[in-house]
PDB file of C-alpha atoms in Angstrom:
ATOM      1  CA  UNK C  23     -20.471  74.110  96.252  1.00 86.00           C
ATOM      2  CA  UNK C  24     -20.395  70.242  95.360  1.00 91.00           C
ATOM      3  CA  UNK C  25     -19.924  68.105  98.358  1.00 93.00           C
ATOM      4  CA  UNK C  26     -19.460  64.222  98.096  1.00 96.00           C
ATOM      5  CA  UNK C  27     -19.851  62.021 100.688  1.00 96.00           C
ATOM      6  CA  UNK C  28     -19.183  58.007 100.294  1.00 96.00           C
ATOM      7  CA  UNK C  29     -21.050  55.614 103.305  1.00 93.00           C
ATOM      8  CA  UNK C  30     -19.728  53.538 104.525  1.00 92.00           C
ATOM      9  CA  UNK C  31     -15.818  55.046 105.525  1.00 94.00           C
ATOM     10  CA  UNK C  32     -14.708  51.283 105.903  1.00 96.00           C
ATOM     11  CA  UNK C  33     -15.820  47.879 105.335  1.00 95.00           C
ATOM     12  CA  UNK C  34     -15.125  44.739 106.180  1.00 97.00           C
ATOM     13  CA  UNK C  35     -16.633  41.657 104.638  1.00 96.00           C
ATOM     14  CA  UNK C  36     -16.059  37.962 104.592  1.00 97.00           C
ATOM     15  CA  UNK C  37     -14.556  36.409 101.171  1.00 97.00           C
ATOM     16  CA  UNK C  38     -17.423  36.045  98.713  1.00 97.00           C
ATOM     17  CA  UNK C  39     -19.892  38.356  99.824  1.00 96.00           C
ATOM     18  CA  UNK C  40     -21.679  40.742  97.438  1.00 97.00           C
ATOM     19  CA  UNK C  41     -21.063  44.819  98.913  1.00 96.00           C
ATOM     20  CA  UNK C  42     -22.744  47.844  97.788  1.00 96.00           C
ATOM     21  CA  UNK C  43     -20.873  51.441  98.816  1.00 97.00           C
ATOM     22  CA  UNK C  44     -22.312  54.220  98.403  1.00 97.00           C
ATOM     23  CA  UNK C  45     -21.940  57.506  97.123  1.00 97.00           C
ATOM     24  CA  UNK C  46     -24.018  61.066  97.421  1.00 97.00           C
ATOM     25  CA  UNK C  47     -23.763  64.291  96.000  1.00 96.00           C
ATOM     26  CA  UNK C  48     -25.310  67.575  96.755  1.00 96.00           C
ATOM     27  CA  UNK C  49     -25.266  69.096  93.256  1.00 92.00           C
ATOM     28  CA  UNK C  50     -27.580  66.986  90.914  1.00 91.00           C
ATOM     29  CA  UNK C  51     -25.924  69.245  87.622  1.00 89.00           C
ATOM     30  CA  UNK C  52     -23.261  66.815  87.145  1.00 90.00           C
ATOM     31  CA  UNK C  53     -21.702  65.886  83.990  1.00 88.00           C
ATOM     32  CA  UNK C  54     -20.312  62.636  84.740  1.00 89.00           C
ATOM     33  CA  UNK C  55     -19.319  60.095  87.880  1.00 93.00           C
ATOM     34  CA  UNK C  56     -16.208  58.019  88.205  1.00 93.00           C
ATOM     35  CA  UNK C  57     -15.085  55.417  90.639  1.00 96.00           C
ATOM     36  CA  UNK C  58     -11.608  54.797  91.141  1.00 96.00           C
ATOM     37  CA  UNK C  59      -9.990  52.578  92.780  1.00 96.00           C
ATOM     38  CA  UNK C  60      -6.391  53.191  94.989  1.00 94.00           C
ATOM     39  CA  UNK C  61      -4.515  50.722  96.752  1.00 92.00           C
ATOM     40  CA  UNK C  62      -2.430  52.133  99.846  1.00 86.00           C
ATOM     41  CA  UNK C  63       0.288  54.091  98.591  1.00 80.00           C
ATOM     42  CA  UNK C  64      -0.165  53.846  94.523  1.00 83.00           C
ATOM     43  CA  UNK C  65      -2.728  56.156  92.627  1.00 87.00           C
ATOM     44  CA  UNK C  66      -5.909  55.467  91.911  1.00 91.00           C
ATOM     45  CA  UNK C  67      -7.074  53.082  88.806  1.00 92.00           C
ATOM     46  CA  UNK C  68     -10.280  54.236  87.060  1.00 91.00           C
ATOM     47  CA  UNK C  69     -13.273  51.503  87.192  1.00 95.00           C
ATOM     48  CA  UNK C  70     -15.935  52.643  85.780  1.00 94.00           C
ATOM     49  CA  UNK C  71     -17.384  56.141  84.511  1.00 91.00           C
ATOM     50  CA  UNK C  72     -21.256  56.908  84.005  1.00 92.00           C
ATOM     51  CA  UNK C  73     -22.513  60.046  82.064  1.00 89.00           C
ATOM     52  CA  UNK C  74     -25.296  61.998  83.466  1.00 88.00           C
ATOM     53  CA  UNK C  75     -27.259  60.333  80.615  1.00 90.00           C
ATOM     54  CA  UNK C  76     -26.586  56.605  81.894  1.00 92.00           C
ATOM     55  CA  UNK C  77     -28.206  54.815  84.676  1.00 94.00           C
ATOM     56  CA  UNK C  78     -25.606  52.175  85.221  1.00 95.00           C
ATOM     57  CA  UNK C  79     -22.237  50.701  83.829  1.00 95.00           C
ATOM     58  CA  UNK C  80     -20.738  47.314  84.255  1.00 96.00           C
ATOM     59  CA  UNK C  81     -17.440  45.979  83.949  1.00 95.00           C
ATOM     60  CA  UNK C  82     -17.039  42.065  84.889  1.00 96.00           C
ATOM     61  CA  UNK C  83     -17.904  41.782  89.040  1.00 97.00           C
ATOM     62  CA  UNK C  84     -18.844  45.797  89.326  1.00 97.00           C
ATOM     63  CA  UNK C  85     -21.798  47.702  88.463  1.00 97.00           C
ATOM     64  CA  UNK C  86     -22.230  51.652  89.034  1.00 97.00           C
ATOM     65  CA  UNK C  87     -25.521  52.864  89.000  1.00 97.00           C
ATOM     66  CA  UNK C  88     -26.129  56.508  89.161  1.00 96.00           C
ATOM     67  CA  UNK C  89     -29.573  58.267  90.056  1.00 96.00           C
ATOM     68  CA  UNK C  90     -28.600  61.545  89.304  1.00 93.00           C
ATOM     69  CA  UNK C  91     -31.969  63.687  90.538  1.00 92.00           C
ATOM     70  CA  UNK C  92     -31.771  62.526  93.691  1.00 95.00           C
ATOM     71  CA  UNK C  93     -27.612  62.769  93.692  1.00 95.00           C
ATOM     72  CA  UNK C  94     -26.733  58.742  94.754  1.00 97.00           C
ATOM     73  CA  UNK C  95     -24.077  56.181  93.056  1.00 97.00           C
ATOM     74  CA  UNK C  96     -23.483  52.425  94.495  1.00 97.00           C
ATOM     75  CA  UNK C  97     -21.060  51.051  93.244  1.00 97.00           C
ATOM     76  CA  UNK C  98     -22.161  46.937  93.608  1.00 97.00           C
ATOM     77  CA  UNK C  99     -19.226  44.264  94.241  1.00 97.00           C
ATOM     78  CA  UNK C 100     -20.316  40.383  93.535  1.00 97.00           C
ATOM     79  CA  UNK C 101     -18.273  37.919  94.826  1.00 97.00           C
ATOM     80  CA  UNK C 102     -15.803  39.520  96.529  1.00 97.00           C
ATOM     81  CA  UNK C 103     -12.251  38.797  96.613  1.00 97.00           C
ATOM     82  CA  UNK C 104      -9.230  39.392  98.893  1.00 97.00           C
ATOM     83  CA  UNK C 105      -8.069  41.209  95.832  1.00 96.00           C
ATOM     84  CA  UNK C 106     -10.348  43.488  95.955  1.00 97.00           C
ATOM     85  CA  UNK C 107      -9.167  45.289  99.528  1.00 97.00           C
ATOM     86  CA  UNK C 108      -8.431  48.962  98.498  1.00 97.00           C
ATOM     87  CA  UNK C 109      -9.837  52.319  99.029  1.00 96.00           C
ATOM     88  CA  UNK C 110     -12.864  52.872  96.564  1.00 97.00           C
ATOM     89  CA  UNK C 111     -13.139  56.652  95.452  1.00 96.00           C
ATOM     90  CA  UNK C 112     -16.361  58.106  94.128  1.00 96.00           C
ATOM     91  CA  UNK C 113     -15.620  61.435  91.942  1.00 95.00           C
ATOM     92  CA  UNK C 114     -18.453  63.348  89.970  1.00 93.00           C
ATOM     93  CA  UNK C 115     -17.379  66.077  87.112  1.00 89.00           C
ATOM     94  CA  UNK C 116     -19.671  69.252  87.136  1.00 83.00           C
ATOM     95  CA  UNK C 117     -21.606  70.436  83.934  1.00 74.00           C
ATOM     96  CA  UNK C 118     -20.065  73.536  83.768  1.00 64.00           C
ATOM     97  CA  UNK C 119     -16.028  72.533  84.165  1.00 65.00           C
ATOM     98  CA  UNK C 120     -13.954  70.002  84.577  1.00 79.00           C
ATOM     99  CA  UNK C 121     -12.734  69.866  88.070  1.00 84.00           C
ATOM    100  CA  UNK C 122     -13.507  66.488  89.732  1.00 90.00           C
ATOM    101  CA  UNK C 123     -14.886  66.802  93.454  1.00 93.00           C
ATOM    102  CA  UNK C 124     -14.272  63.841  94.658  1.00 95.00           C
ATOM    103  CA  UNK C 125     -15.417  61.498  98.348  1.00 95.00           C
ATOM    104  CA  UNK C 126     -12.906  60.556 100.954  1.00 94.00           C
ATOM    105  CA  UNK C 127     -13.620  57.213 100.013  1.00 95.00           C
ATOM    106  CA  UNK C 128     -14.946  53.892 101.316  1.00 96.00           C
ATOM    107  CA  UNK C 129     -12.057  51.794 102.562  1.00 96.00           C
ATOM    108  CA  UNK C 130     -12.880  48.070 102.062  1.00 97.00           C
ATOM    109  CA  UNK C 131     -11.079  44.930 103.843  1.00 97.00           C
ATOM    110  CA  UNK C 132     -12.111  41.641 102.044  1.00 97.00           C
ATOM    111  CA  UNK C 133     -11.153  38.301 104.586  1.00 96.00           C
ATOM    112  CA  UNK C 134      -9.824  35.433 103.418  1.00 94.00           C
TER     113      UNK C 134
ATOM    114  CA  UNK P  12       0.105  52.448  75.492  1.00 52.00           C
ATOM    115  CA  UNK P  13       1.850  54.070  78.314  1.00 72.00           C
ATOM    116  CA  UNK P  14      -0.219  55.654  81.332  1.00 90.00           C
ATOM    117  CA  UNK P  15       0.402  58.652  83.228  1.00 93.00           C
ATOM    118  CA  UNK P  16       3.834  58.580  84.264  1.00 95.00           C
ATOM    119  CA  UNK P  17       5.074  60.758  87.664  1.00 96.00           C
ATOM    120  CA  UNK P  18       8.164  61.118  88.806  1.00 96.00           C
ATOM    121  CA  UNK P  19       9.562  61.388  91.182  1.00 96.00           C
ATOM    122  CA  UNK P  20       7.575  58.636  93.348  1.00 95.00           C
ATOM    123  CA  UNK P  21       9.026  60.081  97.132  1.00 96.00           C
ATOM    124  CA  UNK P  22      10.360  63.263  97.499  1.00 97.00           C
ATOM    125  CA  UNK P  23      12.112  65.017 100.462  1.00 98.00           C
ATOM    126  CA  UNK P  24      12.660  68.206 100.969  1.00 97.00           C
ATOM    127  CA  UNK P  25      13.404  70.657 103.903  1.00 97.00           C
ATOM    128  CA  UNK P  26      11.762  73.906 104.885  1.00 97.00           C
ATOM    129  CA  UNK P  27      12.366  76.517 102.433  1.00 97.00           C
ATOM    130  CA  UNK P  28      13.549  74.153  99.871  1.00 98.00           C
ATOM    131  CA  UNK P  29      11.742  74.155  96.674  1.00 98.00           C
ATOM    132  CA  UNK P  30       9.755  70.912  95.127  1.00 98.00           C
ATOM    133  CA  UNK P  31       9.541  69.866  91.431  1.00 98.00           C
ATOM    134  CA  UNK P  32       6.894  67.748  90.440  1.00 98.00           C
ATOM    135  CA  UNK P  33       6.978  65.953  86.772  1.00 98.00           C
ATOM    136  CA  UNK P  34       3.887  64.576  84.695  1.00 97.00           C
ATOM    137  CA  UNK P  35       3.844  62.695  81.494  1.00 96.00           C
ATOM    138  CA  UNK P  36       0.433  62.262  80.143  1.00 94.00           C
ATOM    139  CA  UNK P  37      -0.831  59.604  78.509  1.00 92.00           C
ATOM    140  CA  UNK P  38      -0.330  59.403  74.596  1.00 89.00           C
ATOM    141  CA  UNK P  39      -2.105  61.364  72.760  1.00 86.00           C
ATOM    142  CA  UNK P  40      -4.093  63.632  75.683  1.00 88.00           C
ATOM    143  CA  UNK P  41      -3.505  67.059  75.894  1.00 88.00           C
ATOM    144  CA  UNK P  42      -5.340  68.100  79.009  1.00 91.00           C
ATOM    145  CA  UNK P  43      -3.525  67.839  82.215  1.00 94.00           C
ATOM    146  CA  UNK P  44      -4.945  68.503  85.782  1.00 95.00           C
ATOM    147  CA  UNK P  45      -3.092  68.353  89.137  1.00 97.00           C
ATOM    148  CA  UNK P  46      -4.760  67.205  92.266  1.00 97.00           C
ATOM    149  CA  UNK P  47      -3.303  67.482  96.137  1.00 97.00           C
ATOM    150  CA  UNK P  48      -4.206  64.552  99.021  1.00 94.00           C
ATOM    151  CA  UNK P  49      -3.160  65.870 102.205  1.00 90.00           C
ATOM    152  CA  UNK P  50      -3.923  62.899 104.878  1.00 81.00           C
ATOM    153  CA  UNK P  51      -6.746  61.854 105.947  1.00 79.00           C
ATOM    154  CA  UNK P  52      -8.390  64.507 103.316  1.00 84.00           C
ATOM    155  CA  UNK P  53     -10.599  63.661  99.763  1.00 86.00           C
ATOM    156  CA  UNK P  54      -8.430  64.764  97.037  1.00 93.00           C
ATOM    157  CA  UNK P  55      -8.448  68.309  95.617  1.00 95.00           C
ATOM    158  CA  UNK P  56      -8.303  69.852  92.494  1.00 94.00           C
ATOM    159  CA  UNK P  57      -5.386  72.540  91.555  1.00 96.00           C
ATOM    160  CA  UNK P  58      -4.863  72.939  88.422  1.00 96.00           C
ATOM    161  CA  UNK P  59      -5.925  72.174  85.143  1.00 93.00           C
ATOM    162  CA  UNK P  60      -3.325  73.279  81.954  1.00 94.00           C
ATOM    163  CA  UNK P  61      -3.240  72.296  78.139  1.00 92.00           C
ATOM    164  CA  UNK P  62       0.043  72.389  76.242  1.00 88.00           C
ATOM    165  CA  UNK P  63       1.444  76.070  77.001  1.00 88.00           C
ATOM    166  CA  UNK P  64      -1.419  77.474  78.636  1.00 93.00           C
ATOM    167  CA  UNK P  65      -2.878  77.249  82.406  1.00 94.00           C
ATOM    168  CA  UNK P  66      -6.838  77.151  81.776  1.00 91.00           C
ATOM    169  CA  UNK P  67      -7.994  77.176  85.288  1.00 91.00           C
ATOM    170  CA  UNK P  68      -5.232  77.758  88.511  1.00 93.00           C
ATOM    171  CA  UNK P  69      -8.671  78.693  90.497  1.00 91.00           C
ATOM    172  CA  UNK P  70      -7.626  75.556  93.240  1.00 93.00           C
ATOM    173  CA  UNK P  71      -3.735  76.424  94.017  1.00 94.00           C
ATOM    174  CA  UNK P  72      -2.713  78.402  96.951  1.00 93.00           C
ATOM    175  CA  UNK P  73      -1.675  81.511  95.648  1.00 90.00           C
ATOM    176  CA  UNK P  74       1.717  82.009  97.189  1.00 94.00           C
ATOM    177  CA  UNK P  75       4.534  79.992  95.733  1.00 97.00           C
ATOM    178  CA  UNK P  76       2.839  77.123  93.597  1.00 97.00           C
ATOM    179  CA  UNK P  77       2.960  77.106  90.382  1.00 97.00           C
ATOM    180  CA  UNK P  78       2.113  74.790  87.306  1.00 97.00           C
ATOM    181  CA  UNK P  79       3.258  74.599  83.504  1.00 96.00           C
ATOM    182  CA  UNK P  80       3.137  72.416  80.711  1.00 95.00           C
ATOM    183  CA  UNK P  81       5.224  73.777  78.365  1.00 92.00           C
ATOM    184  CA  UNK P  82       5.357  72.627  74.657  1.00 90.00           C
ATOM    185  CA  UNK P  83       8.082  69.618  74.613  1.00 90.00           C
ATOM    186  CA  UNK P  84       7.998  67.877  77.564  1.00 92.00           C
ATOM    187  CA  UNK P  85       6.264  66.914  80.806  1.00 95.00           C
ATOM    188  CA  UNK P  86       4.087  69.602  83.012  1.00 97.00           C
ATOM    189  CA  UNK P  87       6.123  70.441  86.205  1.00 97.00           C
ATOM    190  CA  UNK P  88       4.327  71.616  89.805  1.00 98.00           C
ATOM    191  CA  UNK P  89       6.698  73.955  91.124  1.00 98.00           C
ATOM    192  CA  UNK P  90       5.902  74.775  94.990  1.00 98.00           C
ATOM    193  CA  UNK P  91       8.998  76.920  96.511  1.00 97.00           C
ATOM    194  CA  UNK P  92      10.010  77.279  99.852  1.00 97.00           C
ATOM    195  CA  UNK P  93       7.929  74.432 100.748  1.00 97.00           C
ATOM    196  CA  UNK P  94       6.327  73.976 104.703  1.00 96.00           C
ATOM    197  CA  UNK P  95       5.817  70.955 106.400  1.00 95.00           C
ATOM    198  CA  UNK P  96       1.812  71.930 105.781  1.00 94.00           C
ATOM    199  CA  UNK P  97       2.563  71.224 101.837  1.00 96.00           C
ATOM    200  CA  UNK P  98       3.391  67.306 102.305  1.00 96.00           C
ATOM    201  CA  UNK P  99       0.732  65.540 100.705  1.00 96.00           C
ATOM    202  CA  UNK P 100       0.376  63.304  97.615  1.00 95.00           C
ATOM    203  CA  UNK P 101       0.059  65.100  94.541  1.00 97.00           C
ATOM    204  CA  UNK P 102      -1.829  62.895  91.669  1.00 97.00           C
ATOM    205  CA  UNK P 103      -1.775  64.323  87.831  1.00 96.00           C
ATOM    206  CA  UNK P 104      -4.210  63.317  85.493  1.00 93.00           C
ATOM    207  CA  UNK P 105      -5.017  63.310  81.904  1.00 92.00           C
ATOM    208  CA  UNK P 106      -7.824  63.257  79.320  1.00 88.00           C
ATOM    209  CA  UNK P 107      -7.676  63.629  75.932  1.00 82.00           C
ATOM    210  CA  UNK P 108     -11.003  65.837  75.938  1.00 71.00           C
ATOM    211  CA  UNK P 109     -12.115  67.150  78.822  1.00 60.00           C
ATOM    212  CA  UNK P 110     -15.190  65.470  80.321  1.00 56.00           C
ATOM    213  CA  UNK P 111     -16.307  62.572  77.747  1.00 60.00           C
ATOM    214  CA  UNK P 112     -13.670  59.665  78.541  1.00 69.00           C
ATOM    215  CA  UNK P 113     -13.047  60.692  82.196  1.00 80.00           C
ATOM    216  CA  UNK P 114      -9.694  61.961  83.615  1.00 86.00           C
ATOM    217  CA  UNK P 115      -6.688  59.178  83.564  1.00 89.00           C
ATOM    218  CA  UNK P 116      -4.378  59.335  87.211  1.00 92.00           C
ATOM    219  CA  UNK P 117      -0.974  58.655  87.843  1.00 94.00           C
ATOM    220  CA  UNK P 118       0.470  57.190  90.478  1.00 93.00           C
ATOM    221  CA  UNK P 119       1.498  59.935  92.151  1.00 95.00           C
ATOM    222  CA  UNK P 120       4.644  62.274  93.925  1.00 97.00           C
ATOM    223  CA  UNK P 121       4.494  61.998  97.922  1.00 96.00           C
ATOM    224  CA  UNK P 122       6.106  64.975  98.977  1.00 97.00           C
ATOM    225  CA  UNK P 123       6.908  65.369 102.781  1.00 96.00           C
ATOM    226  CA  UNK P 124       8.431  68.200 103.962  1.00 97.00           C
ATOM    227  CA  UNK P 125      11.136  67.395 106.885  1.00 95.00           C
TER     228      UNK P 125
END
């Protein structure tokens, strides 16, 4: 049975710092890896998606990387902004279906 | 291009009432999955259906839940005589393939249950 687990639960960083979360997964056989994003009480935005075939992604101030043998994403923040407080959700898709398993998620507090 | 609409947003119900829950996917996808949040929990997969046909239920309690997307118009989540154990958010999602482009979510119904 998949099991994800995201490190840290919460964060809390200074305006401008770079963050790495983290997320692991017990089941290398994975088809793909999403991170979402969800702000408190809205659903969750989709960031960035890596295929088991890819080692990283990168869209503007986020990078995924995903080492898929030994079951690890970070997701990498530069330059954080206040803006960016939400709950970050790591989700990975098996080979064999379709059901996202996802983390409880890494919530992150940005300080003006 | 419109995303995955839900509606409603808030829902109330009382014990032994029963809940409808609507999904729009996005244009053009044809895969639909439902997902549960109960607090302080990961979300959970439930169900996954394609236009008139449930392809895996394998995640929904077995007693009154049920799912369809029927031909014209949105997929409903039916749960009947709801409990105060079945308030949670519940998130839809499309894709137009399953896999490839990743699953699309909505915003999401928060049921509670008075």
């Amino acid at each position: 049975k998949q099991e994800v687990t995201q490190i840290p639960a919460a964060l809390s960083v200074p305006e401008g710092e770079n963050l790495v979360l983290n997320c692991s997964f017990t089941d290398s056989a994975i088809y793909n890896l999403q991170w979402f994003r969800q702000d408190p009480g809205k659903g969750l935005t989709s960031l960035l998606l890596i295929q088991s075939s890819q080692r990283e992604q990168t869209s503007g101030r986020l990078n995924a990387s995903l080492d898929k043998s030994s079951g690890r994403s970070t997701l990498y923040i530069a330059a954080s902004q206040p803006g960016d407080s939400a709950t970050y959700l790591c989700a990975v898709s098996p080979e064999s279906n379709y059901k996202l398993t996802f983390g409880k998620g890494t919530l992150l507090t940005v300080n003006p | 291009n419109a995303g995955v609409m839900q509606n409603p947003r808030h829902l109330v119900r009382r014990r032994g009432q029963e809940a409808r829950l609507r999904c729009s996917p996005m244009k053009g996808h044809s895969h639909v999955y439902w997902y549960r949040q109960l607090p302080e929990e990961g979300l959970k997969f439930m169900v996954y259906l394609q236009k008139e046909n449930i392809i895996d239920e394998s995640g929904m309690p077995k007693e009154r839940f049920s799912a369809e997307f029927p031909k014209e118009g949105p997929s409903i989540l039916r749960i009947q005589q709801v409990v105060r154990g079945d308030s949670a958010a519940y998130f839809c999602a499309s894709s137009l393939r399953w896999g490839q482009e990743g699953q699309f979510f909505g915003p999401g119904t928060r049921l509670t249950v008075l």
